[in-house]
mmCIF file of C-alpha atoms in Angstrom:
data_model
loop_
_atom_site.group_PDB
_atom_site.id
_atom_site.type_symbol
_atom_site.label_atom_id
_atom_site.label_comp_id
_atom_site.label_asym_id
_atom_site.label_seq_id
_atom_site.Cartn_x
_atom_site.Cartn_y
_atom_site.Cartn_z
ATOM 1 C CA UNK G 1 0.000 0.000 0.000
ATOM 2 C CA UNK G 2 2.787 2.511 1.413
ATOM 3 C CA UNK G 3 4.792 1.821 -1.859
ATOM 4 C CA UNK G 4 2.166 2.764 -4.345
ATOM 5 C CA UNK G 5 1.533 5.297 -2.704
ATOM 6 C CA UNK G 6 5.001 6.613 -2.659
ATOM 7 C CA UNK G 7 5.159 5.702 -6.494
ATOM 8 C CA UNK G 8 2.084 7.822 -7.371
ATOM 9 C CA UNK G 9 3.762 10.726 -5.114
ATOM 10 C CA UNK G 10 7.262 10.291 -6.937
ATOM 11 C CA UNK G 11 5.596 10.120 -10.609
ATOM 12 C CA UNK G 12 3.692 13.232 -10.018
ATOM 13 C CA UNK G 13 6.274 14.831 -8.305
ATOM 14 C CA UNK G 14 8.030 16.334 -11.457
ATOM 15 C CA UNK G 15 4.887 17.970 -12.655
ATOM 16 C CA UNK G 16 4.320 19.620 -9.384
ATOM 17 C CA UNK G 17 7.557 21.027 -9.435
ATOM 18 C CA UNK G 18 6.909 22.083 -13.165
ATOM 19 C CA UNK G 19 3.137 23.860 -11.763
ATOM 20 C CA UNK G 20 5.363 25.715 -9.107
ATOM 21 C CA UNK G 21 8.117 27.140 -11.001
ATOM 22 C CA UNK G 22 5.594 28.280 -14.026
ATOM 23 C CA UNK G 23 3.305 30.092 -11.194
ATOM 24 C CA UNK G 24 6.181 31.912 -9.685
ATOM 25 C CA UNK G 25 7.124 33.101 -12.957
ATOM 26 C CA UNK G 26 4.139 33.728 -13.402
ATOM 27 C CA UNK G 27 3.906 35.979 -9.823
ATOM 28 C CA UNK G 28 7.077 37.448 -11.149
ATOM 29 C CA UNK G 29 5.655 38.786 -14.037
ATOM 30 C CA UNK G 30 2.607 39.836 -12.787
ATOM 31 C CA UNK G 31 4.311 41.345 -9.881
ATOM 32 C CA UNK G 32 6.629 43.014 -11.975
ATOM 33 C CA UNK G 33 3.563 44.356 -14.775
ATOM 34 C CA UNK G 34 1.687 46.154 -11.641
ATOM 35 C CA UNK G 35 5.426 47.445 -10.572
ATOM 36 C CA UNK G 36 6.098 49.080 -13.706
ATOM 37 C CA UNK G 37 2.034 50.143 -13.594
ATOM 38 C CA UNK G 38 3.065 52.247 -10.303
ATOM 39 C CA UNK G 39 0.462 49.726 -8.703
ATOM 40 C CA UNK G 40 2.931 48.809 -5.839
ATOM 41 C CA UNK G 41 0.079 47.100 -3.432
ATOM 42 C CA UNK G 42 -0.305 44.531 -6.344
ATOM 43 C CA UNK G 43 2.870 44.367 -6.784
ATOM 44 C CA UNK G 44 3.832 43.556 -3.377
ATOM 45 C CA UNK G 45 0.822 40.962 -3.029
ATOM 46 C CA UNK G 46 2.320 39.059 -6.852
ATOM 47 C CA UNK G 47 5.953 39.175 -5.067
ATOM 48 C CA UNK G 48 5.043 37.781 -1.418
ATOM 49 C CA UNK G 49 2.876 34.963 -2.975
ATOM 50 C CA UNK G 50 6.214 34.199 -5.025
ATOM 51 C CA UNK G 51 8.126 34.046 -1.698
ATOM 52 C CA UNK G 52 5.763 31.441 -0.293
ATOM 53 C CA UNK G 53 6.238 29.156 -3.201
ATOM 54 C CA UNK G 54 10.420 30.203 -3.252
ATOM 55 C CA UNK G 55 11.150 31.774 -0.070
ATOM 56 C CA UNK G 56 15.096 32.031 -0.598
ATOM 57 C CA UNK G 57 14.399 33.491 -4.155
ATOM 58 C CA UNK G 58 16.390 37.088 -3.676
ATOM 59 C CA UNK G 59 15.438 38.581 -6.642
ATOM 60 C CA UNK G 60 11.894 37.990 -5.369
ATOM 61 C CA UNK G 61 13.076 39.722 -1.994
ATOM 62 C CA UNK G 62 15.016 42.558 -3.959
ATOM 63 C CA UNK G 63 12.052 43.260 -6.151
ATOM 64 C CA UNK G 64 9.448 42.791 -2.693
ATOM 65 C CA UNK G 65 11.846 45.320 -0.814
ATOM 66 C CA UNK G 66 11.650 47.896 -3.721
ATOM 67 C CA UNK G 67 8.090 47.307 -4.169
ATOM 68 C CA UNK G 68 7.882 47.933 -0.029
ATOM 69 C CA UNK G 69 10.398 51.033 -0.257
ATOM 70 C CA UNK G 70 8.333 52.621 -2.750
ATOM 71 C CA UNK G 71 4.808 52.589 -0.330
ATOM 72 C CA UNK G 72 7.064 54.016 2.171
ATOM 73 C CA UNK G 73 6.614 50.614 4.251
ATOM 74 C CA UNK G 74 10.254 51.349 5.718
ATOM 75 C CA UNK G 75 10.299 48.886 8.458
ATOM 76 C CA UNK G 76 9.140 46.225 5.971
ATOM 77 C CA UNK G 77 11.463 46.980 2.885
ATOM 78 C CA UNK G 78 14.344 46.734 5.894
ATOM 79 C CA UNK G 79 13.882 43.372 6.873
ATOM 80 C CA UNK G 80 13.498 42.214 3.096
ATOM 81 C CA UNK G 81 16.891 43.772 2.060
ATOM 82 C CA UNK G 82 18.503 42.563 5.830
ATOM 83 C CA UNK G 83 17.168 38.858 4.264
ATOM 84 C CA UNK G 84 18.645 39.278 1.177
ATOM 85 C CA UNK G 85 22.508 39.996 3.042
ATOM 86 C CA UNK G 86 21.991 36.818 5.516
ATOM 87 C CA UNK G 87 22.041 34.577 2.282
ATOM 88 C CA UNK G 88 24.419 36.895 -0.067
ATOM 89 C CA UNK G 89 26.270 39.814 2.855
ATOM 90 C CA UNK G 90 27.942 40.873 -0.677
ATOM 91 C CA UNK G 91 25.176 42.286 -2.632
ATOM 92 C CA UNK G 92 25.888 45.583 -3.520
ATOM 93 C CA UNK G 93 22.208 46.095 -4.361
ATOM 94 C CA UNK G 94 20.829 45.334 -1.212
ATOM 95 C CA UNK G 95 23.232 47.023 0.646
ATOM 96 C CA UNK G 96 22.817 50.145 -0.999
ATOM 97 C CA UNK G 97 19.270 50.217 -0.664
ATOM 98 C CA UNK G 98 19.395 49.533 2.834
ATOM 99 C CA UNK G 99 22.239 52.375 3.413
ATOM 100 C CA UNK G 100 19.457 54.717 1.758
ATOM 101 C CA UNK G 101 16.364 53.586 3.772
ATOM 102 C CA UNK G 102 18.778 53.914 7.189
ATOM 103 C CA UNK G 103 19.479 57.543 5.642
ATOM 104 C CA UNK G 104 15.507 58.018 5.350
ATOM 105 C CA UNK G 105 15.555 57.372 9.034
ATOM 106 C CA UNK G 106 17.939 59.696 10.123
ATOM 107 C CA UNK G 107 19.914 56.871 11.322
ATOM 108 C CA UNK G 108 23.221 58.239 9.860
ATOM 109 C CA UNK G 109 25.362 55.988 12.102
ATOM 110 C CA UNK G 110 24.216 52.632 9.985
ATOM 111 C CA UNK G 111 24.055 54.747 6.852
ATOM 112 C CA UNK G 112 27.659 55.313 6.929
ATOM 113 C CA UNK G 113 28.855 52.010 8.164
ATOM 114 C CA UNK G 114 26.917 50.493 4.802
ATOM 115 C CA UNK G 115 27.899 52.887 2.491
ATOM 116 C CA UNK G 116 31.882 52.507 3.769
ATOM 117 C CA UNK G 117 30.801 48.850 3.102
ATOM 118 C CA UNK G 118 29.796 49.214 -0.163
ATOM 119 C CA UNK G 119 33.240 51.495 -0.911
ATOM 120 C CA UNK G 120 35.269 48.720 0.615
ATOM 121 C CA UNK G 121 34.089 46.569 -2.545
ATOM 122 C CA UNK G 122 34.066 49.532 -4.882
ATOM 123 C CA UNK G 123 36.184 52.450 -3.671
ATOM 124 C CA UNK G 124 35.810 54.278 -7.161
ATOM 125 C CA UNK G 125 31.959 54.379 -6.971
ATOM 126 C CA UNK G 126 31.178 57.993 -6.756
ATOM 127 C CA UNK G 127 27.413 58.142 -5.822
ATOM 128 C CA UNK G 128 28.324 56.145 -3.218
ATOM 129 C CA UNK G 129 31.462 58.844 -2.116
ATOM 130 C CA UNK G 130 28.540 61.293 -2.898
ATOM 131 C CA UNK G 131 25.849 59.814 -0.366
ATOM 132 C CA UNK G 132 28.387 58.627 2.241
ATOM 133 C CA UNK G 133 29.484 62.792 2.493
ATOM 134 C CA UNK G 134 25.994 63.578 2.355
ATOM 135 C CA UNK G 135 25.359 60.963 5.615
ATOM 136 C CA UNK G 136 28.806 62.669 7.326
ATOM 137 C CA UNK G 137 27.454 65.991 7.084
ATOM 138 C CA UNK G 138 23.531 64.647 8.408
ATOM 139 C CA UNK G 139 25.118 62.897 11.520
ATOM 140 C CA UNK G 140 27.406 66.582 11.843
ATOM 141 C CA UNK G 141 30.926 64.984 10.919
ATOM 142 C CA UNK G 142 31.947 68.047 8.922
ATOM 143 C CA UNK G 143 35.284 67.076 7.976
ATOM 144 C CA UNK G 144 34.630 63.246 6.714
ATOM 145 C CA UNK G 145 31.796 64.698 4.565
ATOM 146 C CA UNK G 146 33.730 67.764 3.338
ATOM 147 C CA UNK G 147 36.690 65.052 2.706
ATOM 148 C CA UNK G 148 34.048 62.862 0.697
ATOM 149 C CA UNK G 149 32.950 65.772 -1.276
ATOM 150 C CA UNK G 150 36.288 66.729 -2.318
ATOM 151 C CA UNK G 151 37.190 63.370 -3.483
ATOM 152 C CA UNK G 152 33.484 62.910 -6.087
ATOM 153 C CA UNK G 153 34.859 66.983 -7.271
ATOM 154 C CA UNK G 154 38.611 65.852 -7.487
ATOM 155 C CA UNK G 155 37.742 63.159 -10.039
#
């Protein structure tokens, strides 16, 4: 009993798979139609359904914390971006964006720390030179952002 049952469950298995990958592309696309539409509580309900079908999918999380950014849902586009760096602490994308919503904040301190991590993979990246002297001069460090500034205008 226990083995055709197993056998039904392994033959089907495939096309399940199949089912789930087409309807997260599907999501995807959908989520990423209302995006472009400026219809960002769609969007955000198309992307979260994709997470619960592929919940380690990071472009799904990059394009949920945009989506989240964008409705001013702060608190929410954090965590998705903080997700993304616990699988991938590298991506630039994700770190930037964070750096920017800590900025929104006014929480300078983490701002700084994010964008100096961003610079420490790409030192030559001058919006980043340009944002990090814009944090310095927020959290009143005159001289580091006056020293940032001159760098972006020395090049």
């Amino acid at each position: 009993m226990f083995k055709k049952i197993y056998l039904i469950w392994f033959l089907f298995l495939p096309s399940l798979c199949k089912t789930n990958e087409k309807n997260i592309d599907k999501l995807i696309c959908r989520g990423e139609e209302f995006f472009n539409q400026e219809n960002y509580q769609k969007a955000e309900i198309c992307f979260e359904n994709a997470l619960k079908i592929s919940p380690q999918n990071l472009n799904v999380l990059f394009k949920l914390g945009l989506t989240l950014d964008l409705q001013d849902k702060i608190p929410q586009a954090k965590l998705a971006f903080e997700s993304i760096l616990e699988q991938n602490p590298n991506c630039i994308a994700a770190l930037g964006n964070l750096a920017n919503l800590f900025n929104r904040e006014r929480d300078f301190k983490k701002a700084i720390q994010l964008y100096k991590r961003i610079l420490s993979y790409n030192y030559h990246d001058l919006k980043v030179h340009y944002l990090l002297a814009k944090s310095y001069l927020a959290h009143g460090d005159f001289e580091r952002g006056f020293e940032e500034y001159l760098w972006v205008s020395k090049i």
